[in-house]
Structures are given as structure tokens and as C-alpha cells.
């Protein structure tokens, strides 16, 4: 199954994608996470993209599409994948269609207000990538691996506004682009019931 997950920043794409990956045994591919790993490791690619990420702009398509192509050619993508954060504009979507078109596009809807609240409270574990939110989790270390939690470099008030604008202008047109492949879910719902709905939907679709 080839799935794309769309939604505003912090709509819950990463959390849902992680669960789909586990339950349907397909790799979770987050271009943003791959970029951040490269920034942390100070690779050449990391240096190239750091400026864009910290200001909330899109990394240029040639860099992003090249990275995605290399990833999708790996053997674990043979039976499908869940793409989180790609495509983010129509040009990237056309590229993906030529390379390996998705069968279904999950859209998580969320208000701007809720998105901002979540982003400002978001903490992540730099080691195992678990995501936490300050409103629910009061510790400063990861409950899975004990590592000290961090704020993402781009999770700050200045960058959020930009990321939201980019979403409205560049990414939202993908809803029309994908048209009848799009299935919308309420990202605002509590994470467990949201995922139950998505899982049921995917199971039904798999049987067809
Ligand atoms: P979020 O969805 O919360 O904004 P991501 O990890 O998906 O988080 O993206 C973080 C940043 O990485 C983006 O703001 C952008 O700078 C860069 N990025 C991620 N995916 C893409 C993409 N497909 N094209 C260009 N830039 C991207
Ligand atoms: Zn951890």
C-alpha cells in the first residue's frame, strides 16, 4: 500500500504514520526527519538544508526529490510506504506520480490555533524520536530510552508562522491535485480514536 499523509504542521502526521508503519508493515518515510538527522550529524546535506529548515521554508525541490528517490529505491519500499511530509507542493506531487504514485492520501485537518499550541508544546526524543507534548507530559527525559528531550529547531514562534503560510500556499493545493484519492480525518480528535478510524478505513481498503 502506497500512502501519503497530508496536513498542517503538527496535525499529527508523524504520530499516525508511525502507527501505520507498525501495523501495516510498511516503512515510515519522513523527509523532515531525514533532514534533521543530517543537520544533527553535520553532513554536507545537513549544511545545505539547515537554513531552510530553521526559517520554515521549503528545501528546494531538486534536493528533496533526489533524497526521496534514493529512499524509495530501497528494498523495504517494495510493498509500499507511508510518506509523511512529502509531497509539499504540486511539483513534488508530479514527481512522485511519475516515480511511484500513491493509492490513497490521508488528510488530517486541524485549526491554526490548535496547531500553534501543539508546536509550542512539542518535545521530541533525539534518540528514539518519540514525540511528547508539554500539556500531557511533565518529565524532561524520554520514558522509553531516558534521553533528555529537546525542542525541534523549527518549533518556535517565528518559524511557525512561515511554516503555516507555506502550508496554505504550497501544500494545500495538493488536496485538489489528488482529488478523489483524498480521505479527510479530524486531526483535532484524540490520538487514539483518530488512529482507530484511520486503521479501520485502511483495513477496508486493503480488502477491496
Ligand atoms: P512539520 O510537518 O511539523 O512541519 P516536517 O518534519 O515534516 O515537520 O518538516 C520540517 C521542515 O523540513 C519543513 O518546514 C521544511 O523546511 C523541510 N521539509 C520537510 N519536507 C519537505 C519537502 N517535502 N519539501 C521541502 N522541504 C521539506
Ligand atoms: Zn527516547
JSON list of N, CA and C in Angstrom, two decimals, residues 19-95:
[
{"chain": "A", "resi": 19, "resn": "UNK", "atom": "N", "xyz": [2.33, 4.72, 13.54]},
{"chain": "A", "resi": 19, "resn": "UNK", "atom": "CA", "xyz": [1.44, 3.60, 13.87]},
{"chain": "A", "resi": 19, "resn": "UNK", "atom": "C", "xyz": [1.08, 2.79, 12.63]},
{"chain": "A", "resi": 20, "resn": "UNK", "atom": "N", "xyz": [0.84, 3.47, 11.51]},
{"chain": "A", "resi": 20, "resn": "UNK", "atom": "CA", "xyz": [0.52, 2.77, 10.27]},
{"chain": "A", "resi": 20, "resn": "UNK", "atom": "C", "xyz": [1.70, 1.88, 9.87]},
{"chain": "A", "resi": 21, "resn": "UNK", "atom": "N", "xyz": [2.90, 2.45, 10.00]},
{"chain": "A", "resi": 21, "resn": "UNK", "atom": "CA", "xyz": [4.10, 1.71, 9.65]},
{"chain": "A", "resi": 21, "resn": "UNK", "atom": "C", "xyz": [4.19, 0.42, 10.46]},
{"chain": "A", "resi": 22, "resn": "UNK", "atom": "N", "xyz": [3.91, 0.51, 11.74]},
{"chain": "A", "resi": 22, "resn": "UNK", "atom": "CA", "xyz": [3.96, -0.65, 12.64]},
{"chain": "A", "resi": 22, "resn": "UNK", "atom": "C", "xyz": [2.88, -1.67, 12.28]},
{"chain": "A", "resi": 23, "resn": "UNK", "atom": "N", "xyz": [1.64, -1.21, 12.09]},
{"chain": "A", "resi": 23, "resn": "UNK", "atom": "CA", "xyz": [0.51, -2.14, 11.89]},
{"chain": "A", "resi": 23, "resn": "UNK", "atom": "C", "xyz": [0.42, -2.72, 10.49]},
{"chain": "A", "resi": 24, "resn": "UNK", "atom": "N", "xyz": [0.90, -1.98, 9.50]},
{"chain": "A", "resi": 24, "resn": "UNK", "atom": "CA", "xyz": [0.77, -2.46, 8.12]},
{"chain": "A", "resi": 24, "resn": "UNK", "atom": "C", "xyz": [2.12, -2.85, 7.51]},
{"chain": "A", "resi": 25, "resn": "UNK", "atom": "N", "xyz": [3.14, -2.77, 8.36]},
{"chain": "A", "resi": 25, "resn": "UNK", "atom": "CA", "xyz": [4.45, -3.26, 7.95]},
{"chain": "A", "resi": 25, "resn": "UNK", "atom": "C", "xyz": [4.99, -2.60, 6.68]},
{"chain": "A", "resi": 26, "resn": "UNK", "atom": "N", "xyz": [4.90, -1.29, 6.63]},
{"chain": "A", "resi": 26, "resn": "UNK", "atom": "CA", "xyz": [5.49, -0.53, 5.53]},
{"chain": "A", "resi": 26, "resn": "UNK", "atom": "C", "xyz": [6.36, 0.57, 6.16]},
{"chain": "A", "resi": 27, "resn": "UNK", "atom": "N", "xyz": [7.43, 0.98, 5.50]},
{"chain": "A", "resi": 27, "resn": "UNK", "atom": "CA", "xyz": [8.31, 1.99, 6.12]},
{"chain": "A", "resi": 27, "resn": "UNK", "atom": "C", "xyz": [7.68, 3.38, 6.22]},
{"chain": "A", "resi": 28, "resn": "UNK", "atom": "N", "xyz": [7.95, 4.05, 7.32]},
{"chain": "A", "resi": 28, "resn": "UNK", "atom": "CA", "xyz": [7.52, 5.44, 7.54]},
{"chain": "A", "resi": 28, "resn": "UNK", "atom": "C", "xyz": [8.64, 6.34, 7.04]},
{"chain": "A", "resi": 29, "resn": "UNK", "atom": "N", "xyz": [8.35, 7.11, 6.02]},
{"chain": "A", "resi": 29, "resn": "UNK", "atom": "CA", "xyz": [9.37, 7.98, 5.45]},
{"chain": "A", "resi": 29, "resn": "UNK", "atom": "C", "xyz": [9.04, 9.43, 5.72]},
{"chain": "A", "resi": 30, "resn": "UNK", "atom": "N", "xyz": [9.87, 10.06, 6.55]},
{"chain": "A", "resi": 30, "resn": "UNK", "atom": "CA", "xyz": [9.69, 11.48, 6.85]},
{"chain": "A", "resi": 30, "resn": "UNK", "atom": "C", "xyz": [10.92, 12.22, 6.34]},
{"chain": "A", "resi": 31, "resn": "UNK", "atom": "N", "xyz": [10.71, 13.00, 5.29]},
{"chain": "A", "resi": 31, "resn": "UNK", "atom": "CA", "xyz": [11.83, 13.76, 4.71]},
{"chain": "A", "resi": 31, "resn": "UNK", "atom": "C", "xyz": [12.35, 14.76, 5.74]},
{"chain": "A", "resi": 32, "resn": "UNK", "atom": "N", "xyz": [11.42, 15.38, 6.48]},
{"chain": "A", "resi": 32, "resn": "UNK", "atom": "CA", "xyz": [11.83, 16.34, 7.51]},
{"chain": "A", "resi": 32, "resn": "UNK", "atom": "C", "xyz": [12.76, 15.69, 8.54]},
{"chain": "A", "resi": 33, "resn": "UNK", "atom": "N", "xyz": [12.42, 14.47, 8.96]},
{"chain": "A", "resi": 33, "resn": "UNK", "atom": "CA", "xyz": [13.25, 13.76, 9.94]},
{"chain": "A", "resi": 33, "resn": "UNK", "atom": "C", "xyz": [14.61, 13.42, 9.34]},
{"chain": "A", "resi": 34, "resn": "UNK", "atom": "N", "xyz": [14.61, 13.05, 8.05]},
{"chain": "A", "resi": 34, "resn": "UNK", "atom": "CA", "xyz": [15.89, 12.74, 7.39]},
{"chain": "A", "resi": 34, "resn": "UNK", "atom": "C", "xyz": [16.76, 14.00, 7.33]},
{"chain": "A", "resi": 35, "resn": "UNK", "atom": "N", "xyz": [16.14, 15.13, 7.03]},
{"chain": "A", "resi": 35, "resn": "UNK", "atom": "CA", "xyz": [16.89, 16.39, 7.02]},
{"chain": "A", "resi": 35, "resn": "UNK", "atom": "C", "xyz": [17.46, 16.69, 8.41]},
{"chain": "A", "resi": 36, "resn": "UNK", "atom": "N", "xyz": [16.60, 16.56, 9.42]},
{"chain": "A", "resi": 36, "resn": "UNK", "atom": "CA", "xyz": [17.07, 16.89, 10.78]},
{"chain": "A", "resi": 36, "resn": "UNK", "atom": "C", "xyz": [18.22, 15.99, 11.23]},
{"chain": "A", "resi": 37, "resn": "UNK", "atom": "N", "xyz": [18.17, 14.72, 10.84]},
{"chain": "A", "resi": 37, "resn": "UNK", "atom": "CA", "xyz": [19.25, 13.81, 11.18]},
{"chain": "A", "resi": 37, "resn": "UNK", "atom": "C", "xyz": [20.56, 14.27, 10.55]},
{"chain": "A", "resi": 38, "resn": "UNK", "atom": "N", "xyz": [20.45, 14.71, 9.30]},
{"chain": "A", "resi": 38, "resn": "UNK", "atom": "CA", "xyz": [21.63, 15.20, 8.60]},
{"chain": "A", "resi": 38, "resn": "UNK", "atom": "C", "xyz": [22.17, 16.48, 9.23]},
{"chain": "A", "resi": 39, "resn": "UNK", "atom": "N", "xyz": [21.25, 17.31, 9.72]},
{"chain": "A", "resi": 39, "resn": "UNK", "atom": "CA", "xyz": [21.69, 18.54, 10.39]},
{"chain": "A", "resi": 39, "resn": "UNK", "atom": "C", "xyz": [22.43, 18.18, 11.68]},
{"chain": "A", "resi": 40, "resn": "UNK", "atom": "N", "xyz": [21.86, 17.27, 12.44]},
{"chain": "A", "resi": 40, "resn": "UNK", "atom": "CA", "xyz": [22.49, 16.86, 13.70]},
{"chain": "A", "resi": 40, "resn": "UNK", "atom": "C", "xyz": [23.87, 16.25, 13.49]},
{"chain": "A", "resi": 41, "resn": "UNK", "atom": "N", "xyz": [23.98, 15.47, 12.42]},
{"chain": "A", "resi": 41, "resn": "UNK", "atom": "CA", "xyz": [25.26, 14.81, 12.14]},
{"chain": "A", "resi": 41, "resn": "UNK", "atom": "C", "xyz": [26.20, 15.71, 11.36]},
{"chain": "A", "resi": 42, "resn": "UNK", "atom": "N", "xyz": [25.74, 16.90, 11.05]},
{"chain": "A", "resi": 42, "resn": "UNK", "atom": "CA", "xyz": [26.55, 17.89, 10.33]},
{"chain": "A", "resi": 42, "resn": "UNK", "atom": "C", "xyz": [27.09, 17.35, 9.01]},
{"chain": "A", "resi": 43, "resn": "UNK", "atom": "N", "xyz": [26.27, 16.63, 8.27]},
{"chain": "A", "resi": 43, "resn": "UNK", "atom": "CA", "xyz": [26.69, 16.14, 6.96]},
{"chain": "A", "resi": 43, "resn": "UNK", "atom": "C", "xyz": [26.62, 17.29, 5.95]},
{"chain": "A", "resi": 44, "resn": "UNK", "atom": "N", "xyz": [27.14, 17.04, 4.76]},
{"chain": "A", "resi": 44, "resn": "UNK", "atom": "CA", "xyz": [27.10, 18.06, 3.71]},
{"chain": "A", "resi": 44, "resn": "UNK", "atom": "C", "xyz": [25.64, 18.44, 3.39]},
{"chain": "A", "resi": 45, "resn": "UNK", "atom": "N", "xyz": [24.79, 17.41, 3.29]},
{"chain": "A", "resi": 45, "resn": "UNK", "atom": "CA", "xyz": [23.37, 17.67, 3.03]},
{"chain": "A", "resi": 45, "resn": "UNK", "atom": "C", "xyz": [22.78, 18.50, 4.18]},
{"chain": "A", "resi": 46, "resn": "UNK", "atom": "N", "xyz": [23.14, 18.15, 5.39]},
{"chain": "A", "resi": 46, "resn": "UNK", "atom": "CA", "xyz": [22.66, 18.88, 6.57]},
{"chain": "A", "resi": 46, "resn": "UNK", "atom": "C", "xyz": [22.99, 20.36, 6.49]},
{"chain": "A", "resi": 47, "resn": "UNK", "atom": "N", "xyz": [24.21, 20.68, 6.11]},
{"chain": "A", "resi": 47, "resn": "UNK", "atom": "CA", "xyz": [24.63, 22.08, 5.99]},
{"chain": "A", "resi": 47, "resn": "UNK", "atom": "C", "xyz": [23.84, 22.79, 4.89]},
{"chain": "A", "resi": 48, "resn": "UNK", "atom": "N", "xyz": [23.57, 22.05, 3.81]},
{"chain": "A", "resi": 48, "resn": "UNK", "atom": "CA", "xyz": [22.83, 22.63, 2.69]},
{"chain": "A", "resi": 48, "resn": "UNK", "atom": "C", "xyz": [21.40, 23.02, 3.08]},
{"chain": "A", "resi": 49, "resn": "UNK", "atom": "N", "xyz": [20.78, 22.21, 3.93]},
{"chain": "A", "resi": 49, "resn": "UNK", "atom": "CA", "xyz": [19.34, 22.41, 4.18]},
{"chain": "A", "resi": 49, "resn": "UNK", "atom": "C", "xyz": [19.03, 23.15, 5.48]},
{"chain": "A", "resi": 50, "resn": "UNK", "atom": "N", "xyz": [20.02, 23.32, 6.34]},
{"chain": "A", "resi": 50, "resn": "UNK", "atom": "CA", "xyz": [19.78, 23.86, 7.68]},
{"chain": "A", "resi": 50, "resn": "UNK", "atom": "C", "xyz": [19.05, 25.20, 7.67]},
{"chain": "A", "resi": 51, "resn": "UNK", "atom": "N", "xyz": [19.52, 26.09, 6.80]},
{"chain": "A", "resi": 51, "resn": "UNK", "atom": "CA", "xyz": [18.94, 27.43, 6.73]},
{"chain": "A", "resi": 51, "resn": "UNK", "atom": "C", "xyz": [17.44, 27.39, 6.42]},
{"chain": "A", "resi": 52, "resn": "UNK", "atom": "N", "xyz": [17.06, 26.55, 5.49]},
{"chain": "A", "resi": 52, "resn": "UNK", "atom": "CA", "xyz": [15.64, 26.45, 5.10]},
{"chain": "A", "resi": 52, "resn": "UNK", "atom": "C", "xyz": [14.79, 25.95, 6.25]},
{"chain": "A", "resi": 53, "resn": "UNK", "atom": "N", "xyz": [15.28, 24.92, 6.91]},
{"chain": "A", "resi": 53, "resn": "UNK", "atom": "CA", "xyz": [14.51, 24.30, 7.99]},
{"chain": "A", "resi": 53, "resn": "UNK", "atom": "C", "xyz": [14.33, 25.28, 9.15]},
{"chain": "A", "resi": 54, "resn": "UNK", "atom": "N", "xyz": [15.42, 25.96, 9.54]},
{"chain": "A", "resi": 54, "resn": "UNK", "atom": "CA", "xyz": [15.30, 26.83, 10.70]},
{"chain": "A", "resi": 54, "resn": "UNK", "atom": "C", "xyz": [14.43, 28.05, 10.43]},
{"chain": "A", "resi": 55, "resn": "UNK", "atom": "N", "xyz": [14.30, 28.43, 9.15]},
{"chain": "A", "resi": 55, "resn": "UNK", "atom": "CA", "xyz": [13.42, 29.56, 8.87]},
{"chain": "A", "resi": 55, "resn": "UNK", "atom": "C", "xyz": [12.01, 29.12, 8.47]},
{"chain": "A", "resi": 56, "resn": "UNK", "atom": "N", "xyz": [11.82, 27.82, 8.28]},
{"chain": "A", "resi": 56, "resn": "UNK", "atom": "CA", "xyz": [10.49, 27.31, 7.97]},
{"chain": "A", "resi": 56, "resn": "UNK", "atom": "C", "xyz": [10.14, 27.31, 6.49]},
{"chain": "A", "resi": 57, "resn": "UNK", "atom": "N", "xyz": [11.16, 27.50, 5.66]},
{"chain": "A", "resi": 57, "resn": "UNK", "atom": "CA", "xyz": [10.91, 27.46, 4.22]},
{"chain": "A", "resi": 57, "resn": "UNK", "atom": "C", "xyz": [11.06, 26.05, 3.69]},
{"chain": "A", "resi": 58, "resn": "UNK", "atom": "N", "xyz": [10.52, 25.81, 2.48]},
{"chain": "A", "resi": 58, "resn": "UNK", "atom": "CA", "xyz": [10.73, 24.50, 1.86]},
{"chain": "A", "resi": 58, "resn": "UNK", "atom": "C", "xyz": [12.16, 24.39, 1.36]},
{"chain": "A", "resi": 59, "resn": "UNK", "atom": "N", "xyz": [12.74, 23.24, 1.55]},
{"chain": "A", "resi": 59, "resn": "UNK", "atom": "CA", "xyz": [14.03, 22.94, 0.95]},
{"chain": "A", "resi": 59, "resn": "UNK", "atom": "C", "xyz": [13.79, 22.83, -0.57]},
{"chain": "A", "resi": 60, "resn": "UNK", "atom": "N", "xyz": [14.73, 23.31, -1.41]},
{"chain": "A", "resi": 60, "resn": "UNK", "atom": "CA", "xyz": [14.49, 23.27, -2.86]},
{"chain": "A", "resi": 60, "resn": "UNK", "atom": "C", "xyz": [14.14, 21.85, -3.35]},
{"chain": "A", "resi": 61, "resn": "UNK", "atom": "N", "xyz": [13.25, 21.81, -4.35]},
{"chain": "A", "resi": 61, "resn": "UNK", "atom": "CA", "xyz": [12.74, 20.54, -4.85]},
{"chain": "A", "resi": 61, "resn": "UNK", "atom": "C", "xyz": [13.82, 19.58, -5.34]},
{"chain": "A", "resi": 62, "resn": "UNK", "atom": "N", "xyz": [14.87, 20.10, -5.99]},
{"chain": "A", "resi": 62, "resn": "UNK", "atom": "CA", "xyz": [15.87, 19.16, -6.51]},
{"chain": "A", "resi": 62, "resn": "UNK", "atom": "C", "xyz": [16.53, 18.37, -5.38]},
{"chain": "A", "resi": 63, "resn": "UNK", "atom": "N", "xyz": [16.85, 19.03, -4.29]},
{"chain": "A", "resi": 63, "resn": "UNK", "atom": "CA", "xyz": [17.47, 18.34, -3.15]},
{"chain": "A", "resi": 63, "resn": "UNK", "atom": "C", "xyz": [16.48, 17.34, -2.56]},
{"chain": "A", "resi": 64, "resn": "UNK", "atom": "N", "xyz": [15.24, 17.80, -2.35]},
{"chain": "A", "resi": 64, "resn": "UNK", "atom": "CA", "xyz": [14.23, 16.98, -1.69]},
{"chain": "A", "resi": 64, "resn": "UNK", "atom": "C", "xyz": [13.86, 15.76, -2.53]},
{"chain": "A", "resi": 65, "resn": "UNK", "atom": "N", "xyz": [13.64, 15.98, -3.83]},
{"chain": "A", "resi": 65, "resn": "UNK", "atom": "CA", "xyz": [13.24, 14.87, -4.70]},
{"chain": "A", "resi": 65, "resn": "UNK", "atom": "C", "xyz": [14.35, 13.84, -4.86]},
{"chain": "A", "resi": 66, "resn": "UNK", "atom": "N", "xyz": [15.60, 14.32, -4.93]},
{"chain": "A", "resi": 66, "resn": "UNK", "atom": "CA", "xyz": [16.72, 13.38, -5.02]},
{"chain": "A", "resi": 66, "resn": "UNK", "atom": "C", "xyz": [16.77, 12.48, -3.80]},
{"chain": "A", "resi": 67, "resn": "UNK", "atom": "N", "xyz": [16.62, 13.09, -2.64]},
{"chain": "A", "resi": 67, "resn": "UNK", "atom": "CA", "xyz": [16.69, 12.33, -1.39]},
{"chain": "A", "resi": 67, "resn": "UNK", "atom": "C", "xyz": [15.56, 11.30, -1.33]},
{"chain": "A", "resi": 68, "resn": "UNK", "atom": "N", "xyz": [14.38, 11.72, -1.75]},
{"chain": "A", "resi": 68, "resn": "UNK", "atom": "CA", "xyz": [13.23, 10.83, -1.70]},
{"chain": "A", "resi": 68, "resn": "UNK", "atom": "C", "xyz": [13.41, 9.64, -2.65]},
{"chain": "A", "resi": 69, "resn": "UNK", "atom": "N", "xyz": [13.93, 9.94, -3.83]},
{"chain": "A", "resi": 69, "resn": "UNK", "atom": "CA", "xyz": [14.12, 8.91, -4.84]},
{"chain": "A", "resi": 69, "resn": "UNK", "atom": "C", "xyz": [15.06, 7.82, -4.33]},
{"chain": "A", "resi": 70, "resn": "UNK", "atom": "N", "xyz": [16.15, 8.26, -3.71]},
{"chain": "A", "resi": 70, "resn": "UNK", "atom": "CA", "xyz": [17.12, 7.29, -3.17]},
{"chain": "A", "resi": 70, "resn": "UNK", "atom": "C", "xyz": [16.44, 6.42, -2.11]},
{"chain": "A", "resi": 71, "resn": "UNK", "atom": "N", "xyz": [15.62, 7.06, -1.29]},
{"chain": "A", "resi": 71, "resn": "UNK", "atom": "CA", "xyz": [14.96, 6.32, -0.21]},
{"chain": "A", "resi": 71, "resn": "UNK", "atom": "C", "xyz": [13.93, 5.32, -0.76]},
{"chain": "A", "resi": 72, "resn": "UNK", "atom": "N", "xyz": [13.15, 5.74, -1.76]},
{"chain": "A", "resi": 72, "resn": "UNK", "atom": "CA", "xyz": [12.10, 4.86, -2.28]},
{"chain": "A", "resi": 72, "resn": "UNK", "atom": "C", "xyz": [12.65, 3.68, -3.08]},
{"chain": "A", "resi": 73, "resn": "UNK", "atom": "N", "xyz": [13.91, 3.80, -3.48]},
{"chain": "A", "resi": 73, "resn": "UNK", "atom": "CA", "xyz": [14.51, 2.69, -4.23]},
{"chain": "A", "resi": 73, "resn": "UNK", "atom": "C", "xyz": [14.99, 1.58, -3.30]},
{"chain": "A", "resi": 74, "resn": "UNK", "atom": "N", "xyz": [15.00, 1.83, -2.02]},
{"chain": "A", "resi": 74, "resn": "UNK", "atom": "CA", "xyz": [15.47, 0.79, -1.09]},
{"chain": "A", "resi": 74, "resn": "UNK", "atom": "C", "xyz": [14.46, -0.34, -1.01]},
{"chain": "A", "resi": 75, "resn": "UNK", "atom": "N", "xyz": [15.00, -1.50, -0.70]},
{"chain": "A", "resi": 75, "resn": "UNK", "atom": "CA", "xyz": [14.21, -2.73, -0.78]},
{"chain": "A", "resi": 75, "resn": "UNK", "atom": "C", "xyz": [12.96, -2.73, 0.11]},
{"chain": "A", "resi": 76, "resn": "UNK", "atom": "N", "xyz": [13.05, -2.10, 1.26]},
{"chain": "A", "resi": 76, "resn": "UNK", "atom": "CA", "xyz": [11.90, -2.14, 2.19]},
{"chain": "A", "resi": 76, "resn": "UNK", "atom": "C", "xyz": [10.68, -1.39, 1.65]},
{"chain": "A", "resi": 77, "resn": "UNK", "atom": "N", "xyz": [10.85, -0.65, 0.55]},
{"chain": "A", "resi": 77, "resn": "UNK", "atom": "CA", "xyz": [9.70, 0.09, -0.02]},
{"chain": "A", "resi": 77, "resn": "UNK", "atom": "C", "xyz": [8.95, -0.72, -1.08]},
{"chain": "A", "resi": 78, "resn": "UNK", "atom": "N", "xyz": [9.41, -1.94, -1.31]},
{"chain": "A", "resi": 78, "resn": "UNK", "atom": "CA", "xyz": [8.80, -2.77, -2.36]},
{"chain": "A", "resi": 78, "resn": "UNK", "atom": "C", "xyz": [7.29, -2.96, -2.21]},
{"chain": "A", "resi": 79, "resn": "UNK", "atom": "N", "xyz": [6.85, -3.15, -0.97]},
{"chain": "A", "resi": 79, "resn": "UNK", "atom": "CA", "xyz": [5.42, -3.39, -0.74]},
{"chain": "A", "resi": 79, "resn": "UNK", "atom": "C", "xyz": [4.66, -2.14, -0.35]},
{"chain": "A", "resi": 80, "resn": "UNK", "atom": "N", "xyz": [5.28, -1.00, -0.53]},
{"chain": "A", "resi": 80, "resn": "UNK", "atom": "CA", "xyz": [4.60, 0.24, -0.21]},
{"chain": "A", "resi": 80, "resn": "UNK", "atom": "C", "xyz": [5.34, 1.05, 0.83]},
{"chain": "A", "resi": 81, "resn": "UNK", "atom": "N", "xyz": [4.71, 2.16, 1.24]},
{"chain": "A", "resi": 81, "resn": "UNK", "atom": "CA", "xyz": [5.36, 3.10, 2.17]},
{"chain": "A", "resi": 81, "resn": "UNK", "atom": "C", "xyz": [4.30, 4.07, 2.67]},
{"chain": "A", "resi": 82, "resn": "UNK", "atom": "N", "xyz": [4.61, 4.73, 3.76]},
{"chain": "A", "resi": 82, "resn": "UNK", "atom": "CA", "xyz": [3.79, 5.86, 4.18]},
{"chain": "A", "resi": 82, "resn": "UNK", "atom": "C", "xyz": [4.68, 7.10, 4.17]},
{"chain": "A", "resi": 83, "resn": "UNK", "atom": "N", "xyz": [4.33, 8.05, 3.33]},
{"chain": "A", "resi": 83, "resn": "UNK", "atom": "CA", "xyz": [5.12, 9.26, 3.15]},
{"chain": "A", "resi": 83, "resn": "UNK", "atom": "C", "xyz": [4.55, 10.39, 4.01]},
{"chain": "A", "resi": 84, "resn": "UNK", "atom": "N", "xyz": [5.38, 10.91, 4.90]},
{"chain": "A", "resi": 84, "resn": "UNK", "atom": "CA", "xyz": [4.96, 11.95, 5.84]},
{"chain": "A", "resi": 84, "resn": "UNK", "atom": "C", "xyz": [5.79, 13.20, 5.54]},
{"chain": "A", "resi": 85, "resn": "UNK", "atom": "N", "xyz": [5.15, 14.23, 5.00]},
{"chain": "A", "resi": 85, "resn": "UNK", "atom": "CA", "xyz": [5.88, 15.46, 4.69]},
{"chain": "A", "resi": 85, "resn": "UNK", "atom": "C", "xyz": [6.36, 15.54, 3.25]},
{"chain": "A", "resi": 86, "resn": "UNK", "atom": "N", "xyz": [5.97, 14.60, 2.44]},
{"chain": "A", "resi": 86, "resn": "UNK", "atom": "CA", "xyz": [6.25, 14.65, 1.01]},
{"chain": "A", "resi": 86, "resn": "UNK", "atom": "C", "xyz": [5.06, 14.07, 0.28]},
{"chain": "A", "resi": 87, "resn": "UNK", "atom": "N", "xyz": [4.55, 14.67, -0.78]},
{"chain": "A", "resi": 87, "resn": "UNK", "atom": "CA", "xyz": [4.96, 15.95, -1.36]},
{"chain": "A", "resi": 87, "resn": "UNK", "atom": "C", "xyz": [4.43, 17.15, -0.55]},
{"chain": "A", "resi": 88, "resn": "UNK", "atom": "N", "xyz": [5.07, 18.29, -0.76]},
{"chain": "A", "resi": 88, "resn": "UNK", "atom": "CA", "xyz": [4.65, 19.51, -0.10]},
{"chain": "A", "resi": 88, "resn": "UNK", "atom": "C", "xyz": [4.29, 20.60, -1.10]},
{"chain": "A", "resi": 89, "resn": "UNK", "atom": "N", "xyz": [4.40, 20.30, -2.37]},
{"chain": "A", "resi": 89, "resn": "UNK", "atom": "CA", "xyz": [3.92, 21.23, -3.40]},
{"chain": "A", "resi": 89, "resn": "UNK", "atom": "C", "xyz": [3.57, 20.41, -4.65]},
{"chain": "A", "resi": 90, "resn": "UNK", "atom": "N", "xyz": [2.94, 21.06, -5.62]},
{"chain": "A", "resi": 90, "resn": "UNK", "atom": "CA", "xyz": [2.44, 20.34, -6.80]},
{"chain": "A", "resi": 90, "resn": "UNK", "atom": "C", "xyz": [3.59, 19.74, -7.61]},
{"chain": "A", "resi": 91, "resn": "UNK", "atom": "N", "xyz": [4.69, 20.48, -7.70]},
{"chain": "A", "resi": 91, "resn": "UNK", "atom": "CA", "xyz": [5.83, 19.96, -8.44]},
{"chain": "A", "resi": 91, "resn": "UNK", "atom": "C", "xyz": [6.33, 18.63, -7.85]},
{"chain": "A", "resi": 92, "resn": "UNK", "atom": "N", "xyz": [6.42, 18.57, -6.53]},
{"chain": "A", "resi": 92, "resn": "UNK", "atom": "CA", "xyz": [6.85, 17.33, -5.87]},
{"chain": "A", "resi": 92, "resn": "UNK", "atom": "C", "xyz": [5.82, 16.21, -6.10]},
{"chain": "A", "resi": 93, "resn": "UNK", "atom": "N", "xyz": [4.54, 16.58, -6.12]},
{"chain": "A", "resi": 93, "resn": "UNK", "atom": "CA", "xyz": [3.49, 15.57, -6.32]},
{"chain": "A", "resi": 93, "resn": "UNK", "atom": "C", "xyz": [3.56, 14.98, -7.72]},
{"chain": "A", "resi": 94, "resn": "UNK", "atom": "N", "xyz": [3.87, 15.83, -8.70]},
{"chain": "A", "resi": 94, "resn": "UNK", "atom": "CA", "xyz": [4.02, 15.35, -10.07]},
{"chain": "A", "resi": 94, "resn": "UNK", "atom": "C", "xyz": [5.21, 14.39, -10.16]},
{"chain": "A", "resi": 95, "resn": "UNK", "atom": "N", "xyz": [6.27, 14.78, -9.49]},
{"chain": "A", "resi": 95, "resn": "UNK", "atom": "CA", "xyz": [7.47, 13.94, -9.44]},
{"chain": "A", "resi": 95, "resn": "UNK", "atom": "C", "xyz": [7.12, 12.56, -8.85]}
]
